[in-house]
PDB file of C-alpha atoms and ligand atoms in Angstrom:
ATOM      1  CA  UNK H   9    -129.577-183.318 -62.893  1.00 46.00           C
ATOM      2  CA  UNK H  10    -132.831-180.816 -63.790  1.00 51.00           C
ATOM      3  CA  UNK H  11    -134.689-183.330 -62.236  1.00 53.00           C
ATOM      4  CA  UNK H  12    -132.892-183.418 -58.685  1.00 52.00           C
ATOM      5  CA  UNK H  13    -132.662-179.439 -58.822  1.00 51.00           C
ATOM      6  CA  UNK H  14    -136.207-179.403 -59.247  1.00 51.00           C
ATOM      7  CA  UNK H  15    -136.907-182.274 -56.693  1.00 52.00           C
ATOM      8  CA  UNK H  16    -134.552-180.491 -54.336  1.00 48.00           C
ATOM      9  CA  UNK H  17    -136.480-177.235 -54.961  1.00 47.00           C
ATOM     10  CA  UNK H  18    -139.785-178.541 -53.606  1.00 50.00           C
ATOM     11  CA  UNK H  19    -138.124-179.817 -50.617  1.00 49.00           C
ATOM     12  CA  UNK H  20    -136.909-176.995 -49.901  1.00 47.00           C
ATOM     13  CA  UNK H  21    -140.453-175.088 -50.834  1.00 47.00           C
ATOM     14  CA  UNK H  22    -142.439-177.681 -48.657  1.00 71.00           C
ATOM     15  CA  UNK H  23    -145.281-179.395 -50.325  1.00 81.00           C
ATOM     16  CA  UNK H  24    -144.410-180.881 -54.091  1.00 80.00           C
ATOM     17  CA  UNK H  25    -147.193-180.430 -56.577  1.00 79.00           C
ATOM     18  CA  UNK H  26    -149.859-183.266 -56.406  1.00 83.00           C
ATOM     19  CA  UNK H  27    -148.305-184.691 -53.009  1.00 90.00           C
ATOM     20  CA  UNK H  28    -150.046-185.676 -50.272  1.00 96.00           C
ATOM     21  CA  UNK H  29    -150.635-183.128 -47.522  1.00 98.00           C
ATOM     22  CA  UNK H  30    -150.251-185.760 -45.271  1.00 98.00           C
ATOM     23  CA  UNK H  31    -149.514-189.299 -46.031  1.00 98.00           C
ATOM     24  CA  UNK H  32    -148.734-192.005 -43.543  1.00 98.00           C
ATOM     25  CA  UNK H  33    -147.226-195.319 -44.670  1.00 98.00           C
ATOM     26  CA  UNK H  34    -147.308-198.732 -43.507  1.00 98.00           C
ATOM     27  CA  UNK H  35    -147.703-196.666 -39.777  1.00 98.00           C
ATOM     28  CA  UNK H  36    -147.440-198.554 -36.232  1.00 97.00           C
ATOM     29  CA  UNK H  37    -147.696-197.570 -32.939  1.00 98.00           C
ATOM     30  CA  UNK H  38    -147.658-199.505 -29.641  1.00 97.00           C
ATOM     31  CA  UNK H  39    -147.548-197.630 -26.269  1.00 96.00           C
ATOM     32  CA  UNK H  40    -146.569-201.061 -24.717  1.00 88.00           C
ATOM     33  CA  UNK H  41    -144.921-204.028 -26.417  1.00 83.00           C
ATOM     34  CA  UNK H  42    -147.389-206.384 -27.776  1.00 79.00           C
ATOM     35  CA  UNK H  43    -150.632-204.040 -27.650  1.00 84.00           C
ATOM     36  CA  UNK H  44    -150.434-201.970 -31.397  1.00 95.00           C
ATOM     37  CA  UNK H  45    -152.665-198.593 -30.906  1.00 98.00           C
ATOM     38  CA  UNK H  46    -152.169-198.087 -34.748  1.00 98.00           C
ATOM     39  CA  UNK H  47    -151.700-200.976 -36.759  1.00 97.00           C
ATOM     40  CA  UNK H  48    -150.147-200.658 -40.487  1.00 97.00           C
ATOM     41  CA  UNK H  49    -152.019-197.543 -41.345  1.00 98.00           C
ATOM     42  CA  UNK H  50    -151.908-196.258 -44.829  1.00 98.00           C
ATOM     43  CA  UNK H  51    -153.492-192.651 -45.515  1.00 98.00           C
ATOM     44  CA  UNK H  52    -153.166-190.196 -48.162  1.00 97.00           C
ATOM     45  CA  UNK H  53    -154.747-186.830 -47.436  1.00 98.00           C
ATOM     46  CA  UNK H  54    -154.976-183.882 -50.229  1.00 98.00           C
ATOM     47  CA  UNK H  55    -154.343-180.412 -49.815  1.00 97.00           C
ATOM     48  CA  UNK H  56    -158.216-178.943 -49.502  1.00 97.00           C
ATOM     49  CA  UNK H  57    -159.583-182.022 -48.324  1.00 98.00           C
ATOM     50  CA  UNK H  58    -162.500-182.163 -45.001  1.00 98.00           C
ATOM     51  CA  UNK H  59    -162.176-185.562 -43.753  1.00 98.00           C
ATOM     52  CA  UNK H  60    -164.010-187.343 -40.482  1.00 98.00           C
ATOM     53  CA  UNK H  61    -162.344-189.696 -38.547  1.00 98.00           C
ATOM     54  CA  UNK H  62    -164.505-191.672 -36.514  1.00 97.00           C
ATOM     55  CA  UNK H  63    -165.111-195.139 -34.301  1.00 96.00           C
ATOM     56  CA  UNK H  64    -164.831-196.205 -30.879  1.00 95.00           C
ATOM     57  CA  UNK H  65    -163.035-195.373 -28.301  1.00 95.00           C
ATOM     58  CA  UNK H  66    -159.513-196.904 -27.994  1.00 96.00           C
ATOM     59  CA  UNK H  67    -159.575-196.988 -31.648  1.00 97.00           C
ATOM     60  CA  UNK H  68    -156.671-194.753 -32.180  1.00 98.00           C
ATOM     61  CA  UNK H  69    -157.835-191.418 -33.340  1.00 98.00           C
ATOM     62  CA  UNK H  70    -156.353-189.802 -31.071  1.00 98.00           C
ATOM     63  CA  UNK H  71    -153.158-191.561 -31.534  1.00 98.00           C
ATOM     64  CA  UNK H  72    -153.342-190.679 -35.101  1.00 98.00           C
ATOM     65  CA  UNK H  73    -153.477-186.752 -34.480  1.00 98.00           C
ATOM     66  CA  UNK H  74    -150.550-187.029 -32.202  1.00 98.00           C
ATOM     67  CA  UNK H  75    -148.857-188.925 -34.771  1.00 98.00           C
ATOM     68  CA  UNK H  76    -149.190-185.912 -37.222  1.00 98.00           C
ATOM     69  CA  UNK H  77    -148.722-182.919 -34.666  1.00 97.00           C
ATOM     70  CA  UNK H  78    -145.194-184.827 -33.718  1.00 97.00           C
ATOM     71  CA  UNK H  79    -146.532-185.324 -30.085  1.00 96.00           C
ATOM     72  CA  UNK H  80    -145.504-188.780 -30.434  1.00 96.00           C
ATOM     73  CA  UNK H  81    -143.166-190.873 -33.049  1.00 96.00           C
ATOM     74  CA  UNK H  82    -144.367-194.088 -34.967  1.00 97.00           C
ATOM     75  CA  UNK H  83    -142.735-197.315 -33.470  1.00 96.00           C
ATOM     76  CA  UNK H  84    -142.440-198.069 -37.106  1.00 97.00           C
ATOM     77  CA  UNK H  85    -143.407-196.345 -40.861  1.00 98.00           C
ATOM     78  CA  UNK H  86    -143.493-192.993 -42.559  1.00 98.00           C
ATOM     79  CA  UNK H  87    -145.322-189.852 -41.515  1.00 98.00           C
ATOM     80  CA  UNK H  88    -145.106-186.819 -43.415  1.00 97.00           C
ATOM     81  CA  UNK H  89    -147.333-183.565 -43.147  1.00 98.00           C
ATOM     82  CA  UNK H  90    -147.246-180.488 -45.233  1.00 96.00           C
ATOM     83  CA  UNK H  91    -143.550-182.191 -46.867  1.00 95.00           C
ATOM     84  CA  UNK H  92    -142.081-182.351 -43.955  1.00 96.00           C
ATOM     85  CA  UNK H  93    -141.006-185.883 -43.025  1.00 97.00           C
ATOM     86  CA  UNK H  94    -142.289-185.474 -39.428  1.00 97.00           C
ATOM     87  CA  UNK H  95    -140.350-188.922 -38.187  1.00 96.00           C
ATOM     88  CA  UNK H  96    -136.812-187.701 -38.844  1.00 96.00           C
ATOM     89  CA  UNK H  97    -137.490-183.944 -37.790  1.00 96.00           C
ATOM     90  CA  UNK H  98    -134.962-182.548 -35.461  1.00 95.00           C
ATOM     91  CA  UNK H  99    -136.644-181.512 -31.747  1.00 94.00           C
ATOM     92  CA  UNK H 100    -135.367-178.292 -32.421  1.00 96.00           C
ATOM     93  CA  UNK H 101    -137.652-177.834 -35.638  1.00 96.00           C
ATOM     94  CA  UNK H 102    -140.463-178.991 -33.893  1.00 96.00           C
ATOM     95  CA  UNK H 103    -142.197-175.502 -32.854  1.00 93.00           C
ATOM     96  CA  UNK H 104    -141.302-174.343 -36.348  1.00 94.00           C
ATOM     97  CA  UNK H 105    -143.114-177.410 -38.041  1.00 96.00           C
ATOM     98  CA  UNK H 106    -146.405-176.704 -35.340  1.00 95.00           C
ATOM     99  CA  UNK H 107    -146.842-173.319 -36.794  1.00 94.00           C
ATOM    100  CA  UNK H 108    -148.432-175.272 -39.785  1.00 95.00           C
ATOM    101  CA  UNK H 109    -150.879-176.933 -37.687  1.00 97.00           C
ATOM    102  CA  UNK H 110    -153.652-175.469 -35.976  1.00 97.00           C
ATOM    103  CA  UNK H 111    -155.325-177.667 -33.017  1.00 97.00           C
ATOM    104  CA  UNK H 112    -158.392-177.849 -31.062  1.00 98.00           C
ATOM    105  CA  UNK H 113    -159.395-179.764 -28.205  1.00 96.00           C
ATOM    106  CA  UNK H 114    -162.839-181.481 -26.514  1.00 95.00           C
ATOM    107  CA  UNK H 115    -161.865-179.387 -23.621  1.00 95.00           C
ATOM    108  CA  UNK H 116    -160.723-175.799 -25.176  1.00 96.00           C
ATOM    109  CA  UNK H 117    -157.645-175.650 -23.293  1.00 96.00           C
ATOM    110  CA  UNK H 118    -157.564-171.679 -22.961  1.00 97.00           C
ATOM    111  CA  UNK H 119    -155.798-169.977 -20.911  1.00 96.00           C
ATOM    112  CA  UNK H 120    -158.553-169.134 -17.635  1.00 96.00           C
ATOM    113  CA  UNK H 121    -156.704-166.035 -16.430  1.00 96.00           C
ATOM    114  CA  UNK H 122    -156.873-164.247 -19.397  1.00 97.00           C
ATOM    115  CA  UNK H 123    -159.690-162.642 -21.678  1.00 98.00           C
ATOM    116  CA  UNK H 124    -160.874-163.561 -25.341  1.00 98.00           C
ATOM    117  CA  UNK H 125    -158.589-161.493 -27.211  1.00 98.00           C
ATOM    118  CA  UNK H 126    -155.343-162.549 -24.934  1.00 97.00           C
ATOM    119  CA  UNK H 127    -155.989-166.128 -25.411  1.00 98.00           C
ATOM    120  CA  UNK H 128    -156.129-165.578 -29.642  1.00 98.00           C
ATOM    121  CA  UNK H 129    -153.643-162.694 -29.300  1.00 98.00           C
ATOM    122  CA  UNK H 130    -151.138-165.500 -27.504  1.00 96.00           C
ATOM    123  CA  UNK H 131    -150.931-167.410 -30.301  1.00 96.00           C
ATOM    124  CA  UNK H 132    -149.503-164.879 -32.349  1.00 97.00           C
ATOM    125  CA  UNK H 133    -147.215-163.835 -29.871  1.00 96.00           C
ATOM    126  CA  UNK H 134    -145.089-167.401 -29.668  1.00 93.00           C
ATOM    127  CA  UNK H 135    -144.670-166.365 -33.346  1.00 94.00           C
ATOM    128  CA  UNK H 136    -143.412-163.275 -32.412  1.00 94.00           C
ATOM    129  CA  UNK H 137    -145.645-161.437 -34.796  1.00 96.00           C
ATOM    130  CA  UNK H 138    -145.213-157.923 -34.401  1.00 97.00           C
ATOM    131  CA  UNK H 139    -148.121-155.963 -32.513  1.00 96.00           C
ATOM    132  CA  UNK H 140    -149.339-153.591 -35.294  1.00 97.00           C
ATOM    133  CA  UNK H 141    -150.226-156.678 -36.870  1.00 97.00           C
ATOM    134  CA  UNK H 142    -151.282-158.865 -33.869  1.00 98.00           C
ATOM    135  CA  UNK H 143    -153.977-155.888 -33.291  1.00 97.00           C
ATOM    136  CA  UNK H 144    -155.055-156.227 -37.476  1.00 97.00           C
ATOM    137  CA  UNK H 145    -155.642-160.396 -37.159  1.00 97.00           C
ATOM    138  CA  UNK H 146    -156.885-160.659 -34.166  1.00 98.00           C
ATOM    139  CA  UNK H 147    -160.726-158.915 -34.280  1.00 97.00           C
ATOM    140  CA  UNK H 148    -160.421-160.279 -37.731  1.00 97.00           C
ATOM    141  CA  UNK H 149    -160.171-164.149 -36.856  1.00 97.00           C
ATOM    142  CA  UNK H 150    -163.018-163.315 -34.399  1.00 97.00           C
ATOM    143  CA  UNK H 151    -165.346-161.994 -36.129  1.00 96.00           C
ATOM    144  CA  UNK H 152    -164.946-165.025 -38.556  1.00 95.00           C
ATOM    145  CA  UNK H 153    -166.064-167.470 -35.266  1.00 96.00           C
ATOM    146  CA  UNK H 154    -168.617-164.766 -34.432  1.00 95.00           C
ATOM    147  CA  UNK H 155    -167.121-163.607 -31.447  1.00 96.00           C
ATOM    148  CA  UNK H 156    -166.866-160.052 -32.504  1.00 92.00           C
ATOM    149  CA  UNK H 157    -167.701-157.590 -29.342  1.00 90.00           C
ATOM    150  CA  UNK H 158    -166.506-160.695 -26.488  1.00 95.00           C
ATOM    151  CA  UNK H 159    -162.875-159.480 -26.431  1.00 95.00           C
ATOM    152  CA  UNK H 160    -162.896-158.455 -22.855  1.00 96.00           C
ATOM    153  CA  UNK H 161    -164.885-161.854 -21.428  1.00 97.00           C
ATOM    154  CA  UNK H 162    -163.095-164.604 -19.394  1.00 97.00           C
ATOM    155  CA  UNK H 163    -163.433-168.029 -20.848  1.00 97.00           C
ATOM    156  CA  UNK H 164    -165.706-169.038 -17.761  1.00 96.00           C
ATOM    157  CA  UNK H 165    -167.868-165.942 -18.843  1.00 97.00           C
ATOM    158  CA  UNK H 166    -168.847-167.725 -22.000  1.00 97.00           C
ATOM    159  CA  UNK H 167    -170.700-170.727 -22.888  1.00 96.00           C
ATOM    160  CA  UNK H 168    -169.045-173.564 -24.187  1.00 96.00           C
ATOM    161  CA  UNK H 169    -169.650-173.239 -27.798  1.00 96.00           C
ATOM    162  CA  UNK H 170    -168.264-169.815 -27.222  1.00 97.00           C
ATOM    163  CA  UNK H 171    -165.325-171.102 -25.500  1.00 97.00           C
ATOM    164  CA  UNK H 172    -164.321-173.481 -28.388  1.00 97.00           C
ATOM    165  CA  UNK H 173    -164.873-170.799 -30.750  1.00 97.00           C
ATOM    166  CA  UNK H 174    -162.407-168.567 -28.812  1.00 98.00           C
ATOM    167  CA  UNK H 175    -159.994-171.994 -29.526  1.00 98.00           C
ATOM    168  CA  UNK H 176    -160.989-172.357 -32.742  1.00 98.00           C
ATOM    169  CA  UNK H 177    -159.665-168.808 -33.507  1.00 98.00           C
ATOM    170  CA  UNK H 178    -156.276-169.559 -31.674  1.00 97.00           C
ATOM    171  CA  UNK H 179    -155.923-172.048 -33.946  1.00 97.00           C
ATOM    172  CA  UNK H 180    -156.615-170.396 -37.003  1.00 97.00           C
ATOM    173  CA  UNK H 181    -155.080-166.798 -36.139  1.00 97.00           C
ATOM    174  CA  UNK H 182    -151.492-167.956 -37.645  1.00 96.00           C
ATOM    175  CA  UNK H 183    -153.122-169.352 -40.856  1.00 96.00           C
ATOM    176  CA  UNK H 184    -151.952-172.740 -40.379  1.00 97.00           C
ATOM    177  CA  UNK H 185    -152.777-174.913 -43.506  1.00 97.00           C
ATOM    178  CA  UNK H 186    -153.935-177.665 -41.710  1.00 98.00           C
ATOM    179  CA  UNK H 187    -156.640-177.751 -38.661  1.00 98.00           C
ATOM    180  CA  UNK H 188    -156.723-180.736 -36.761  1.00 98.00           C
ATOM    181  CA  UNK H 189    -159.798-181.285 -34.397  1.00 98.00           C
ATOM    182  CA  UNK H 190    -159.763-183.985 -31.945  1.00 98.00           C
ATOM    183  CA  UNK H 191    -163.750-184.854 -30.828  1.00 97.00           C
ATOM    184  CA  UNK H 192    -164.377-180.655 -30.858  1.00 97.00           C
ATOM    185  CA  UNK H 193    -168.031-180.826 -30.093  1.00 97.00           C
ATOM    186  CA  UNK H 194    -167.959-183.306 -27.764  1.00 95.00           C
ATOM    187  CA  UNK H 195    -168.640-181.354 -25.228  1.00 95.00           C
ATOM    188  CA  UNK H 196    -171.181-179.319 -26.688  1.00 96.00           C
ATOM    189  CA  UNK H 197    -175.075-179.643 -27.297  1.00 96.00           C
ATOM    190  CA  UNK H 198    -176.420-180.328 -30.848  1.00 95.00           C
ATOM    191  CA  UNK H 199    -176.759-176.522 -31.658  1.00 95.00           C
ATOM    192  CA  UNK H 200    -173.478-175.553 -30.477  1.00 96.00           C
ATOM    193  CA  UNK H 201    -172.265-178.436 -32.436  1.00 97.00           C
ATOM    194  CA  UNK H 202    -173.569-177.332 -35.584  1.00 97.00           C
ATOM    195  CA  UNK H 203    -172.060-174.163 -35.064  1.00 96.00           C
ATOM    196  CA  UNK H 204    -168.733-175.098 -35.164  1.00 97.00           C
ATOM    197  CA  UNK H 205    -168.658-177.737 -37.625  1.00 97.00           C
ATOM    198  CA  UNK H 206    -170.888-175.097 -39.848  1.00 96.00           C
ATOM    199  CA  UNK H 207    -167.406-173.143 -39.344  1.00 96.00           C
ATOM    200  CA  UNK H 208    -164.727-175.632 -39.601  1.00 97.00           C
ATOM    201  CA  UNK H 209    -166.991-176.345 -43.214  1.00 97.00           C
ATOM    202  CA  UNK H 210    -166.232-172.564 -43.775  1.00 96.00           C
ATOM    203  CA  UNK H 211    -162.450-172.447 -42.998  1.00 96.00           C
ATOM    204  CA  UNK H 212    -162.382-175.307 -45.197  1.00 98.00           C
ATOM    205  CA  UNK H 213    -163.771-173.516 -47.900  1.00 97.00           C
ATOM    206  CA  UNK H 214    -161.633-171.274 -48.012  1.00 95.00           C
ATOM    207  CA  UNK H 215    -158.778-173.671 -48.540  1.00 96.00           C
ATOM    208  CA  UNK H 216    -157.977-175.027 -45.108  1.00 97.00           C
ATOM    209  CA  UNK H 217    -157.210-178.702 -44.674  1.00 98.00           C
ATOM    210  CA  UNK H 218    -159.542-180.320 -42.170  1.00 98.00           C
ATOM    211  CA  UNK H 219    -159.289-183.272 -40.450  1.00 98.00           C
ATOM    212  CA  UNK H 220    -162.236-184.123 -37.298  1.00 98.00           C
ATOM    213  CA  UNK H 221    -162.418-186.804 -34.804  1.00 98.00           C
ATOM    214  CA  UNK H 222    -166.307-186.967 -34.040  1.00 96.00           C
ATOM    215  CA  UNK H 223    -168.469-189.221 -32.420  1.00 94.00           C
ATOM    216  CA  UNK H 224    -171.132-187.164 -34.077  1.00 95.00           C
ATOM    217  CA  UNK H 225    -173.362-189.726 -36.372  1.00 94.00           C
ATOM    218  CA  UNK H 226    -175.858-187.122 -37.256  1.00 95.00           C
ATOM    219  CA  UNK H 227    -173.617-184.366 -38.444  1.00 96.00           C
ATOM    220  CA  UNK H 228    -171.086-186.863 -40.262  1.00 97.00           C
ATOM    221  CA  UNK H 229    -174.591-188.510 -41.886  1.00 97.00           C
ATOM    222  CA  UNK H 230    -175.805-184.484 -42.555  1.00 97.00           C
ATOM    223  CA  UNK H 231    -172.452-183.511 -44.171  1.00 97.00           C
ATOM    224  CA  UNK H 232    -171.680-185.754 -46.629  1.00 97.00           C
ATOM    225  CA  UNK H 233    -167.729-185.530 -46.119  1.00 98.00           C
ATOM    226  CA  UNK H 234    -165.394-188.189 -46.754  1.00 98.00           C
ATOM    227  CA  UNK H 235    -165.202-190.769 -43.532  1.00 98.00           C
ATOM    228  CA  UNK H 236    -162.657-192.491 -42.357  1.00 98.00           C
ATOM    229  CA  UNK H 237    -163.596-195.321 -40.074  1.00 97.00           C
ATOM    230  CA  UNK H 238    -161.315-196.890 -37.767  1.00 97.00           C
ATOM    231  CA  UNK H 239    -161.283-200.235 -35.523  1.00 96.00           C
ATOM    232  CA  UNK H 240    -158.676-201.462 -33.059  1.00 96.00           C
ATOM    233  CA  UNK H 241    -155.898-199.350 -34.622  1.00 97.00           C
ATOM    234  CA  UNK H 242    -156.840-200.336 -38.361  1.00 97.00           C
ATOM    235  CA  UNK H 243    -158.454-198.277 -40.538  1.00 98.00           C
ATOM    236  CA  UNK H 244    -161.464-200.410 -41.715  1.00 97.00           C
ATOM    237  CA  UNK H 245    -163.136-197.916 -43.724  1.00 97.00           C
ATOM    238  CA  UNK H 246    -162.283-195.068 -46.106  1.00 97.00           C
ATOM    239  CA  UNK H 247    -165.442-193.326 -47.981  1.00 96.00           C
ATOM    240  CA  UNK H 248    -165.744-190.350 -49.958  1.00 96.00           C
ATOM    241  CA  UNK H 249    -169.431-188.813 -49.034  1.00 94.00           C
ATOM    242  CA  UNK H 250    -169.306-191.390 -46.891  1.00 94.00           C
ATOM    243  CA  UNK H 251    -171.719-192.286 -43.317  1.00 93.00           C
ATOM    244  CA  UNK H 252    -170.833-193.290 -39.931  1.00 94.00           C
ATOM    245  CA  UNK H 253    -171.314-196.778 -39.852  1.00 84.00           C
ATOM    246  CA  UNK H 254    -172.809-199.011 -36.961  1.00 71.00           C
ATOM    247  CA  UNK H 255    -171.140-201.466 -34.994  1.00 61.00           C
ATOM    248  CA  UNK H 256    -171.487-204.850 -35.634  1.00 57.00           C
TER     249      UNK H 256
HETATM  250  P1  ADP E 304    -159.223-192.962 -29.379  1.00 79.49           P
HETATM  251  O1  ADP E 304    -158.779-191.536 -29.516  1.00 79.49           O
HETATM  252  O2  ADP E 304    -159.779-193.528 -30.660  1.00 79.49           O
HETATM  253  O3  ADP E 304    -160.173-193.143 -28.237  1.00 79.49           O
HETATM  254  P2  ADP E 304    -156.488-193.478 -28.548  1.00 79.49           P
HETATM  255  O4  ADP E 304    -155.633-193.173 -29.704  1.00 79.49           O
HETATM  256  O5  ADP E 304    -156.558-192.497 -27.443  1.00 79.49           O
HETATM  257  O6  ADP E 304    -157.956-193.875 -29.068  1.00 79.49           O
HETATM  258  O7  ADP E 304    -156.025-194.865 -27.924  1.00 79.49           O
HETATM  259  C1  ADP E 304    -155.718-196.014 -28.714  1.00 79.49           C
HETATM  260  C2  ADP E 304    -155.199-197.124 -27.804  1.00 79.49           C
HETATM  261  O8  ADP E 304    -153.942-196.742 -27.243  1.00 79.49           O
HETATM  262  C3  ADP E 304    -156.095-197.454 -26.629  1.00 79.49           C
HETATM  263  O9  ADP E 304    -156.031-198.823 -26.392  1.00 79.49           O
HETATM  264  C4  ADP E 304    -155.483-196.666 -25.495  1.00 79.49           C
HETATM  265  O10 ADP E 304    -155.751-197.285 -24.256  1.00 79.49           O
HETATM  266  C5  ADP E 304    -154.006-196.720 -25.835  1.00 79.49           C
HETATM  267  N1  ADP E 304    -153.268-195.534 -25.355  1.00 79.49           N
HETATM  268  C6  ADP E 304    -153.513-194.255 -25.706  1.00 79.49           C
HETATM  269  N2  ADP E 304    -152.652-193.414 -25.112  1.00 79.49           N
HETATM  270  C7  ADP E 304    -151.841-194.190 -24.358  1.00 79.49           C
HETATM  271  C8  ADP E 304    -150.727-193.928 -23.492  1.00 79.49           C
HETATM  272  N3  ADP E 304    -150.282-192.669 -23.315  1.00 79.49           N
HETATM  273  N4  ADP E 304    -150.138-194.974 -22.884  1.00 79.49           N
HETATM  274  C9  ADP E 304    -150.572-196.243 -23.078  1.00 79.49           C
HETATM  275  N5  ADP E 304    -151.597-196.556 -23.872  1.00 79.49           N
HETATM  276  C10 ADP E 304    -152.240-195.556 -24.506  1.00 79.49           C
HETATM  277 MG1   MG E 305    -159.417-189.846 -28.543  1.00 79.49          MG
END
């Protein structure tokens, strides 16, 4: 009886102590019958953890975010991200769940008509965080990408590493306790590149969960992170300090 009341508790709580932050289980997906995207992916992820994902394209990396972000439902398995079982949640949780999650992009996705601190500031108001506070965490999420004194520019003012900075603090302004970054400096040159994996290494240092798709073999080498290699939907590779390793 303690023991369901306690089990119970955590549910209710979100993450149990020592679980997972996200753990997928015997996972498949297939976009069309026959043709598996993911196939029977197993991954345990702790809370605190920087992890690359890398390998070709058409591997399913992408598919794998989307798994976890609830843009898509397995075909068959378990998914479950910050203790949330993300297969069974209810559409209507959905937005709630995101809030968790922050996301960026190979292409920034912000919003063109509006300036630096509107694109960040948006963020916070889906939440419906109140204003006095919007006007606290905003110059302070941007002066962690170093983006303090840009407020007023229009994404096509800035450069590109500028621009996914101005994403990357979008996706951090609500505090999410997972970031999930899908090929972020893939459009960027090596020095840009550094930049922002020099701050996702930062936000995950201060106790963010981290999680990047990269095609980057110099910065995964560099880093020394664990590695997660994957194949034709399998995941053929799990290192800790691990390298990005060469076709055969
Ligand atoms: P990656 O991000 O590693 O390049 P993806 O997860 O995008 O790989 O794709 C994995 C496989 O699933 C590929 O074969 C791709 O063509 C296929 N795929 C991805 N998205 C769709 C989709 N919306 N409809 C059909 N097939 C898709
Ligand atoms: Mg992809």
């Amino acid at each position: 009886m303690n023991y369901l009341r306690s089990t119970l508790a955590r549910r209710r709580s979100g993450l149990g102590e020592n679980e997972p932050i996200i753990l997928m289980e015997n996972v498949n997906k297939s976009y069309t019958a026959g043709v598996p995207a993911l196939n029977n992916v197993n991954l345990h992820i702790n809370k605190g953890e920087f992890v690359f994902i890398v390998g070709d394209s058409g591997s399913g990396k992408s598919t794998l975010i989307k798994l976890l972000l609830r843009e898509l439902v397995p075909t068959s398995g378990r998914v479950y991200v910050n203790g949330t079982d993300v297969v069974r949640l209810k559409r209507r949780h959905v937005p709630k769940f995101r809030r968790n999650l922050g996301v960026v992009f190979q292409d920034f996705r912000l919003l063109k008509d509006r300036n630096v601190y509107e694109n960040v500031a948006f963020a916070q108001r889906i939440i419906q965080m109140p204003n006095r506070e919007i006007r606290k965490n905003v110059p302070s999420i941007l002066s962690t990408v170093g983006l303090a004194g840009k407020y007023k520019a229009r994404p096509k003012q800035l450069s590109g590493g500028e621009q996914q900075r101005v994403a990357l603090a979008r996706a951090l302004v609500n505090k999410p306790s997972i970031l999930l970054a899908d090929e972020p400096t893939g459009n960027l040159d090596p020095k840009n590149s550094w930049e922002i994996m020099d701050l996702l290494e930062k936000i995950n240092n201060d106790g963010t969960t981290v999680l990047v798709v990269t095609h980057n073999r110099e910065i995964v080498n560099a880093m020394r992170k664990r590695v997660i290699t994957m194949k034709k939907g399998i995941i053929v590779s799990d290192e800790e300090e691990g390298e990005y390793i060469d076709e055969d």
